[in-house]
PDB file of C-alpha atoms in Angstrom:
ATOM      1  CA  MET A   1      -0.112  10.018   2.288  1.00  0.00           C
ATOM      2  CA  LYS A   2       0.796   9.366  -1.624  1.00  0.00           C
ATOM      3  CA  LEU A   3       3.059   6.925  -1.943  1.00  0.00           C
ATOM      4  CA  THR A   4       5.408   5.874  -5.459  1.00  0.00           C
ATOM      5  CA  ILE A   5       6.645   2.476  -4.720  1.00  0.00           C
ATOM      6  CA  PHE A   6       9.434   0.947  -6.902  1.00  0.00           C
ATOM      7  CA  ALA A   7       9.988  -2.679  -7.861  1.00  0.00           C
ATOM      8  CA  ALA A   8       6.451  -3.020  -6.615  1.00  0.00           C
ATOM      9  CA  THR A   9       5.979  -6.844  -7.809  1.00  0.00           C
ATOM     10  CA  GLY A  10       9.379  -7.956  -5.686  1.00  0.00           C
ATOM     11  CA  GLY A  11       9.597  -9.392  -2.883  1.00  0.00           C
ATOM     12  CA  ILE A  12       9.786  -6.752  -0.540  1.00  0.00           C
ATOM     13  CA  GLY A  13       8.130  -4.516  -3.114  1.00  0.00           C
ATOM     14  CA  ARG A  14       4.510  -6.317  -3.049  1.00  0.00           C
ATOM     15  CA  GLN A  15       4.716  -5.895   0.110  1.00  0.00           C
ATOM     16  CA  LEU A  16       4.799  -2.961   0.202  1.00  0.00           C
ATOM     17  CA  PHE A  17       2.600  -2.596  -2.119  1.00  0.00           C
ATOM     18  CA  GLU A  18       0.169  -4.331  -0.212  1.00  0.00           C
ATOM     19  CA  GLN A  19       0.494  -3.040   2.730  1.00  0.00           C
ATOM     20  CA  ALA A  20       0.240   0.168   1.619  1.00  0.00           C
ATOM     21  CA  ILE A  21      -3.359  -0.384  -0.183  1.00  0.00           C
ATOM     22  CA  ALA A  22      -4.240  -1.835   3.007  1.00  0.00           C
ATOM     23  CA  ALA A  23      -3.756   1.235   5.150  1.00  0.00           C
ATOM     24  CA  GLY A  24      -5.154   3.409   2.677  1.00  0.00           C
ATOM     25  CA  HIS A  25      -2.660   5.390   1.066  1.00  0.00           C
ATOM     26  CA  ASP A  26      -2.996   6.637  -2.507  1.00  0.00           C
ATOM     27  CA  VAL A  27      -0.274   4.677  -3.878  1.00  0.00           C
ATOM     28  CA  THR A  28       1.520   4.161  -7.734  1.00  0.00           C
ATOM     29  CA  ALA A  29       2.981   1.120  -8.058  1.00  0.00           C
ATOM     30  CA  VAL A  30       6.066   1.028 -10.592  1.00  0.00           C
ATOM     31  CA  ALA A  31       7.270  -1.775 -12.264  1.00  0.00           C
ATOM     32  CA  ARG A  32       8.527  -4.433 -14.839  1.00  0.00           C
ATOM     33  CA  ASN A  33       5.555  -5.537 -15.750  1.00  0.00           C
ATOM     34  CA  PRO A  34       2.975  -4.286 -12.928  1.00  0.00           C
ATOM     35  CA  ARG A  35      -0.233  -6.017 -14.227  1.00  0.00           C
ATOM     36  CA  SER A  36      -0.197  -8.755 -11.754  1.00  0.00           C
ATOM     37  CA  LEU A  37      -0.940  -6.020  -8.964  1.00  0.00           C
ATOM     38  CA  THR A  38      -4.085  -5.696  -8.094  1.00  0.00           C
ATOM     39  CA  GLY A  39      -5.753  -3.206  -5.751  1.00  0.00           C
ATOM     40  CA  ALA A  40      -6.773   0.586  -6.003  1.00  0.00           C
ATOM     41  CA  ALA A  41      -3.552   2.248  -7.546  1.00  0.00           C
ATOM     42  CA  ARG A  42      -1.929   3.722 -10.815  1.00  0.00           C
ATOM     43  CA  LEU A  43       0.286   1.351 -12.130  1.00  0.00           C
ATOM     44  CA  VAL A  44       3.370   2.490 -14.141  1.00  0.00           C
ATOM     45  CA  ALA A  45       5.598  -0.017 -16.048  1.00  0.00           C
ATOM     46  CA  ALA A  46       9.533   1.168 -16.338  1.00  0.00           C
ATOM     47  CA  ASP A  47      12.492  -1.521 -16.561  1.00  0.00           C
ATOM     48  CA  LEU A  48      14.965   0.384 -14.592  1.00  0.00           C
ATOM     49  CA  THR A  49      17.924  -0.794 -15.982  1.00  0.00           C
ATOM     50  CA  ALA A  50      16.894   1.408 -19.063  1.00  0.00           C
ATOM     51  CA  ALA A  51      14.636   3.927 -17.564  1.00  0.00           C
ATOM     52  CA  ASP A  52      13.092   6.575 -19.326  1.00  0.00           C
ATOM     53  CA  PRO A  53      13.371   9.471 -17.156  1.00  0.00           C
ATOM     54  CA  ALA A  54      10.146  11.171 -18.054  1.00  0.00           C
ATOM     55  CA  VAL A  55       7.978   8.108 -16.970  1.00  0.00           C
ATOM     56  CA  LEU A  56      10.106   7.844 -13.805  1.00  0.00           C
ATOM     57  CA  ALA A  57       9.633  11.520 -13.115  1.00  0.00           C
ATOM     58  CA  SER A  58       5.495  11.554 -13.961  1.00  0.00           C
ATOM     59  CA  ALA A  59       5.428   8.047 -11.323  1.00  0.00           C
ATOM     60  CA  VAL A  60       7.103  10.281  -8.827  1.00  0.00           C
ATOM     61  CA  ASP A  61       6.179  14.072  -9.156  1.00  0.00           C
ATOM     62  CA  GLY A  62       3.680  15.092  -6.254  1.00  0.00           C
ATOM     63  CA  SER A  63       4.282  11.878  -3.782  1.00  0.00           C
ATOM     64  CA  ASP A  64       4.837  12.576  -0.290  1.00  0.00           C
ATOM     65  CA  ALA A  65       7.267   9.494  -0.090  1.00  0.00           C
ATOM     66  CA  VAL A  66       9.056   6.985  -2.503  1.00  0.00           C
ATOM     67  CA  LEU A  67       9.779   3.594  -1.613  1.00  0.00           C
ATOM     68  CA  SER A  68      11.841   1.240  -2.747  1.00  0.00           C
ATOM     69  CA  GLY A  69      12.426  -2.647  -2.843  1.00  0.00           C
ATOM     70  CA  LEU A  70      14.658  -2.512  -5.658  1.00  0.00           C
ATOM     71  CA  GLY A  71      17.297  -5.492  -6.070  1.00  0.00           C
ATOM     72  CA  PRO A  72      18.327  -8.230  -8.157  1.00  0.00           C
ATOM     73  CA  ARG A  73      16.108 -11.569  -8.595  1.00  0.00           C
ATOM     74  CA  LYS A  74      19.251 -13.223  -8.898  1.00  0.00           C
ATOM     75  CA  PRO A  75      21.875 -11.642  -7.353  1.00  0.00           C
ATOM     76  CA  ARG A  76      24.538 -13.117  -8.927  1.00  0.00           C
ATOM     77  CA  SER A  77      23.397 -12.124 -12.717  1.00  0.00           C
ATOM     78  CA  GLU A  78      21.511  -9.126 -11.985  1.00  0.00           C
ATOM     79  CA  ALA A  79      24.641  -7.242 -10.262  1.00  0.00           C
ATOM     80  CA  GLY A  80      24.194  -3.419 -10.518  1.00  0.00           C
ATOM     81  CA  ILE A  81      20.489  -3.201 -10.957  1.00  0.00           C
ATOM     82  CA  THR A  82      20.176  -1.487  -7.531  1.00  0.00           C
ATOM     83  CA  SER A  83      22.568   1.266  -8.041  1.00  0.00           C
ATOM     84  CA  ARG A  84      21.601   2.117 -12.003  1.00  0.00           C
ATOM     85  CA  GLY A  85      17.518   1.655 -10.862  1.00  0.00           C
ATOM     86  CA  THR A  86      18.730   3.688  -7.538  1.00  0.00           C
ATOM     87  CA  LYS A  87      20.546   6.492  -9.376  1.00  0.00           C
ATOM     88  CA  ALA A  88      17.424   6.897 -12.185  1.00  0.00           C
ATOM     89  CA  ILE A  89      14.617   7.061  -9.070  1.00  0.00           C
ATOM     90  CA  LEU A  90      16.806   9.849  -7.054  1.00  0.00           C
ATOM     91  CA  THR A  91      17.240  12.121 -10.036  1.00  0.00           C
ATOM     92  CA  ALA A  92      13.185  12.037 -11.203  1.00  0.00           C
ATOM     93  CA  MET A  93      13.032  13.001  -7.170  1.00  0.00           C
ATOM     94  CA  GLN A  94      15.539  15.557  -7.336  1.00  0.00           C
ATOM     95  CA  THR A  95      13.978  16.656 -11.158  1.00  0.00           C
ATOM     96  CA  THR A  96      10.140  16.863  -9.271  1.00  0.00           C
ATOM     97  CA  GLY A  97      11.050  18.036  -5.906  1.00  0.00           C
ATOM     98  CA  VAL A  98       9.953  14.804  -3.907  1.00  0.00           C
ATOM     99  CA  ARG A  99      12.115  15.073  -1.336  1.00  0.00           C
ATOM    100  CA  ARG A 100      11.750  11.309   0.947  1.00  0.00           C
ATOM    101  CA  ILE A 101      12.597   7.827  -0.063  1.00  0.00           C
ATOM    102  CA  VAL A 102      12.658   4.875   2.243  1.00  0.00           C
ATOM    103  CA  VAL A 103      15.556   2.279   0.306  1.00  0.00           C
ATOM    104  CA  VAL A 104      15.912  -1.591   1.240  1.00  0.00           C
ATOM    105  CA  SER A 105      19.808  -2.359   1.699  1.00  0.00           C
ATOM    106  CA  ALA A 106      21.221  -5.807   3.107  1.00  0.00           C
ATOM    107  CA  ALA A 107      22.902  -6.225   6.634  1.00  0.00           C
ATOM    108  CA  PRO A 108      26.376  -6.583   5.513  1.00  0.00           C
ATOM    109  CA  ILE A 109      27.199  -3.451   3.585  1.00  0.00           C
ATOM    110  CA  GLY A 110      28.197  -1.161   6.760  1.00  0.00           C
ATOM    111  CA  THR A 111      31.353  -3.182   5.941  1.00  0.00           C
ATOM    112  CA  VAL A 112      31.626  -3.042   2.550  1.00  0.00           C
ATOM    113  CA  PRO A 113      34.083  -0.372   0.832  1.00  0.00           C
ATOM    114  CA  SER A 114      32.596   1.610  -1.653  1.00  0.00           C
ATOM    115  CA  PRO A 115      33.511   5.278  -3.562  1.00  0.00           C
ATOM    116  CA  GLY A 116      32.002   7.031  -1.035  1.00  0.00           C
ATOM    117  CA  ARG A 117      33.349   4.772   1.970  1.00  0.00           C
ATOM    118  CA  PRO A 118      36.690   3.470   0.672  1.00  0.00           C
ATOM    119  CA  ASN A 119      37.724   2.163   4.764  1.00  0.00           C
ATOM    120  CA  PRO A 120      34.551   1.286   6.183  1.00  0.00           C
ATOM    121  CA  PRO A 121      34.875  -0.342   9.369  1.00  0.00           C
ATOM    122  CA  LYS A 122      35.913  -3.998   9.823  1.00  0.00           C
ATOM    123  CA  HIS A 123      32.725  -5.183  11.978  1.00  0.00           C
ATOM    124  CA  ASP A 124      29.421  -3.433  12.132  1.00  0.00           C
ATOM    125  CA  PRO A 125      29.062  -3.063  16.151  1.00  0.00           C
ATOM    126  CA  GLY A 126      25.795  -4.684  15.925  1.00  0.00           C
ATOM    127  CA  ASP A 127      27.748  -8.017  14.826  1.00  0.00           C
ATOM    128  CA  GLY A 128      27.624 -10.857  17.374  1.00  0.00           C
ATOM    129  CA  PHE A 129      31.077 -13.348  17.422  1.00  0.00           C
ATOM    130  CA  PHE A 130      29.818 -15.392  14.754  1.00  0.00           C
ATOM    131  CA  MET A 131      29.006 -12.834  12.045  1.00  0.00           C
ATOM    132  CA  ARG A 132      32.022 -11.071  13.010  1.00  0.00           C
ATOM    133  CA  HIS A 133      34.264 -14.208  12.567  1.00  0.00           C
ATOM    134  CA  LEU A 134      32.206 -16.658  10.162  1.00  0.00           C
ATOM    135  CA  GLY A 135      28.509 -15.232   8.840  1.00  0.00           C
ATOM    136  CA  SER A 136      29.467 -11.833   7.268  1.00  0.00           C
ATOM    137  CA  ARG A 137      32.621 -13.406   5.700  1.00  0.00           C
ATOM    138  CA  PHE A 138      30.760 -15.554   4.102  1.00  0.00           C
ATOM    139  CA  ALA A 139      27.503 -13.667   2.650  1.00  0.00           C
ATOM    140  CA  ARG A 140      30.475 -11.077   1.512  1.00  0.00           C
ATOM    141  CA  THR A 141      31.924 -14.092  -0.778  1.00  0.00           C
ATOM    142  CA  MET A 142      28.550 -15.651  -1.900  1.00  0.00           C
ATOM    143  CA  PHE A 143      27.259 -11.868  -2.937  1.00  0.00           C
ATOM    144  CA  SER A 144      30.086 -10.276  -3.115  1.00  0.00           C
ATOM    145  CA  ALA A 145      28.780  -8.370  -6.779  1.00  0.00           C
ATOM    146  CA  HIS A 146      25.647  -7.535  -5.639  1.00  0.00           C
ATOM    147  CA  TYR A 147      27.104  -6.467  -2.070  1.00  0.00           C
ATOM    148  CA  ALA A 148      28.891  -3.380  -4.161  1.00  0.00           C
ATOM    149  CA  ASP A 149      26.661  -2.735  -5.887  1.00  0.00           C
ATOM    150  CA  LEU A 150      24.184  -2.149  -2.522  1.00  0.00           C
ATOM    151  CA  ALA A 151      27.420  -0.078  -1.639  1.00  0.00           C
ATOM    152  CA  VAL A 152      27.466   1.743  -4.152  1.00  0.00           C
ATOM    153  CA  MET A 153      23.305   2.604  -4.207  1.00  0.00           C
ATOM    154  CA  GLU A 154      23.597   3.668  -0.585  1.00  0.00           C
ATOM    155  CA  ASP A 155      26.852   6.432  -1.173  1.00  0.00           C
ATOM    156  CA  LEU A 156      23.890   7.269  -3.760  1.00  0.00           C
ATOM    157  CA  VAL A 157      21.386   7.683  -1.451  1.00  0.00           C
ATOM    158  CA  ARG A 158      23.562   9.207   0.955  1.00  0.00           C
ATOM    159  CA  GLU A 159      24.644  12.081  -2.271  1.00  0.00           C
ATOM    160  CA  SER A 160      21.495  12.617  -3.184  1.00  0.00           C
ATOM    161  CA  GLY A 161      20.873  15.472  -1.187  1.00  0.00           C
ATOM    162  CA  LEU A 162      17.528  14.563  -0.268  1.00  0.00           C
ATOM    163  CA  ASP A 163      15.892  12.865   3.003  1.00  0.00           C
ATOM    164  CA  TRP A 164      16.719   9.576   3.046  1.00  0.00           C
ATOM    165  CA  THR A 165      16.635   6.112   4.728  1.00  0.00           C
ATOM    166  CA  ILE A 166      18.393   2.877   4.790  1.00  0.00           C
ATOM    167  CA  SER A 167      17.143  -0.156   5.968  1.00  0.00           C
ATOM    168  CA  ARG A 168      19.410  -2.891   6.463  1.00  0.00           C
ATOM    169  CA  PRO A 169      17.819  -6.270   6.872  1.00  0.00           C
ATOM    170  CA  PRO A 170      19.745  -9.792   7.184  1.00  0.00           C
ATOM    171  CA  GLN A 171      18.851 -12.852   5.841  1.00  0.00           C
ATOM    172  CA  LEU A 172      14.864 -12.500   4.322  1.00  0.00           C
ATOM    173  CA  THR A 173      12.179 -14.375   4.317  1.00  0.00           C
ATOM    174  CA  ASP A 174       8.631 -15.128   3.388  1.00  0.00           C
ATOM    175  CA  LYS A 175       7.139 -15.704   7.395  1.00  0.00           C
ATOM    176  CA  PRO A 176       3.984 -13.304   7.909  1.00  0.00           C
ATOM    177  CA  LEU A 177       3.751 -10.055   8.830  1.00  0.00           C
ATOM    178  CA  THR A 178       3.693  -9.747  12.878  1.00  0.00           C
ATOM    179  CA  GLY A 179       4.657  -6.291  13.340  1.00  0.00           C
ATOM    180  CA  THR A 180       7.037  -7.453  15.816  1.00  0.00           C
ATOM    181  CA  TYR A 181      10.730  -6.429  15.317  1.00  0.00           C
ATOM    182  CA  ARG A 182      13.652  -5.233  16.592  1.00  0.00           C
ATOM    183  CA  THR A 183      15.430  -2.275  14.958  1.00  0.00           C
ATOM    184  CA  ALA A 184      18.687  -0.209  16.028  1.00  0.00           C
ATOM    185  CA  TYR A 185      19.659   2.931  14.482  1.00  0.00           C
ATOM    186  CA  GLY A 186      23.659   2.837  12.835  1.00  0.00           C
ATOM    187  CA  GLN A 187      24.181  -0.883  13.221  1.00  0.00           C
ATOM    188  CA  ASN A 188      22.808  -4.598  12.967  1.00  0.00           C
ATOM    189  CA  ILE A 189      20.591  -6.228  15.256  1.00  0.00           C
ATOM    190  CA  ARG A 190      23.028  -8.615  17.508  1.00  0.00           C
ATOM    191  CA  GLY A 191      21.515 -12.460  17.330  1.00  0.00           C
ATOM    192  CA  GLY A 192      19.441 -10.884  14.091  1.00  0.00           C
ATOM    193  CA  THR A 193      19.978 -13.640  11.250  1.00  0.00           C
ATOM    194  CA  HIS A 194      16.242 -13.224   9.750  1.00  0.00           C
ATOM    195  CA  ALA A 195      13.585 -10.519   8.916  1.00  0.00           C
ATOM    196  CA  SER A 196      10.207 -11.298   7.062  1.00  0.00           C
ATOM    197  CA  ARG A 197       9.842  -9.077   3.860  1.00  0.00           C
ATOM    198  CA  ALA A 198       6.260  -8.269   5.354  1.00  0.00           C
ATOM    199  CA  ASN A 199       8.271  -6.796   8.572  1.00  0.00           C
ATOM    200  CA  VAL A 200      10.800  -4.741   6.812  1.00  0.00           C
ATOM    201  CA  ALA A 201       8.130  -3.216   4.465  1.00  0.00           C
ATOM    202  CA  HIS A 202       5.816  -3.059   7.540  1.00  0.00           C
ATOM    203  CA  HIS A 203       8.747  -0.753   8.972  1.00  0.00           C
ATOM    204  CA  MET A 204       9.600   1.004   5.507  1.00  0.00           C
ATOM    205  CA  LEU A 205       6.062   2.068   5.793  1.00  0.00           C
ATOM    206  CA  ALA A 206       6.533   3.277   9.615  1.00  0.00           C
ATOM    207  CA  VAL A 207       9.558   5.308   8.877  1.00  0.00           C
ATOM    208  CA  ILE A 208       7.849   7.767   6.432  1.00  0.00           C
ATOM    209  CA  GLU A 209       6.749  10.038   8.634  1.00  0.00           C
ATOM    210  CA  GLN A 210       9.515   9.598  11.198  1.00  0.00           C
ATOM    211  CA  PRO A 211      12.284  12.770  11.473  1.00  0.00           C
ATOM    212  CA  SER A 212      14.474  10.758  13.357  1.00  0.00           C
ATOM    213  CA  ALA A 213      14.308   8.593  10.464  1.00  0.00           C
ATOM    214  CA  ILE A 214      15.836  10.700   8.016  1.00  0.00           C
ATOM    215  CA  LYS A 215      19.152  10.684   7.160  1.00  0.00           C
ATOM    216  CA  GLN A 216      19.475   7.533   9.133  1.00  0.00           C
ATOM    217  CA  VAL A 217      20.971   3.723   8.372  1.00  0.00           C
ATOM    218  CA  ILE A 218      18.268   1.375  10.714  1.00  0.00           C
ATOM    219  CA  GLY A 219      19.265  -2.284  11.108  1.00  0.00           C
ATOM    220  CA  ILE A 220      16.033  -4.605  11.305  1.00  0.00           C
ATOM    221  CA  ALA A 221      15.805  -7.813  12.490  1.00  0.00           C
ATOM    222  CA  ASP A 222      12.884 -10.280  13.643  1.00  0.00           C
TER     223      ASP A 222
END
């Protein structure tokens, strides 16, 4: 399968890249500085904060699917990058006729207001007592600008007209790939407080060819 991976040097993006290469996919990797990546792949340098539309169109043209691990490396200082970068990716896909995209978001986003969802539910249906009353409130306070941007990003993806899937993991870890994790459509995972970047990437790659995952938000946790 021909895949284009954005933010391929980031935490989840590098896992997507390495696992896709290992699985034998034909990979185009897009990053600000992709020279640190090794493997049989096409490397494209692009800064999604000010992307050249022609470069992004070339990166996605002919791909079977696009995967995005885009997100700020420093959430408090780079809020806005995810929505801006995702908008550029979606435009490139619409220009070239590529339809399948899988993006990563975050577990608390289901309760974060956005222009497209001004009145979200107060609680995610998958959250237990702790997350409902303490955990999610703390997370939203700590990362409010980042989460607001992710909520806008999700709006853009939903409104794109493409065949999208949104992955919503909780706190990310660098634990190794196990391939064992829990998922749920349309809600978070009860008691799911962590997910390894490797397992999130594994699931994102797995859902590419699952018709049931199209136009779905999927919670995931180890």
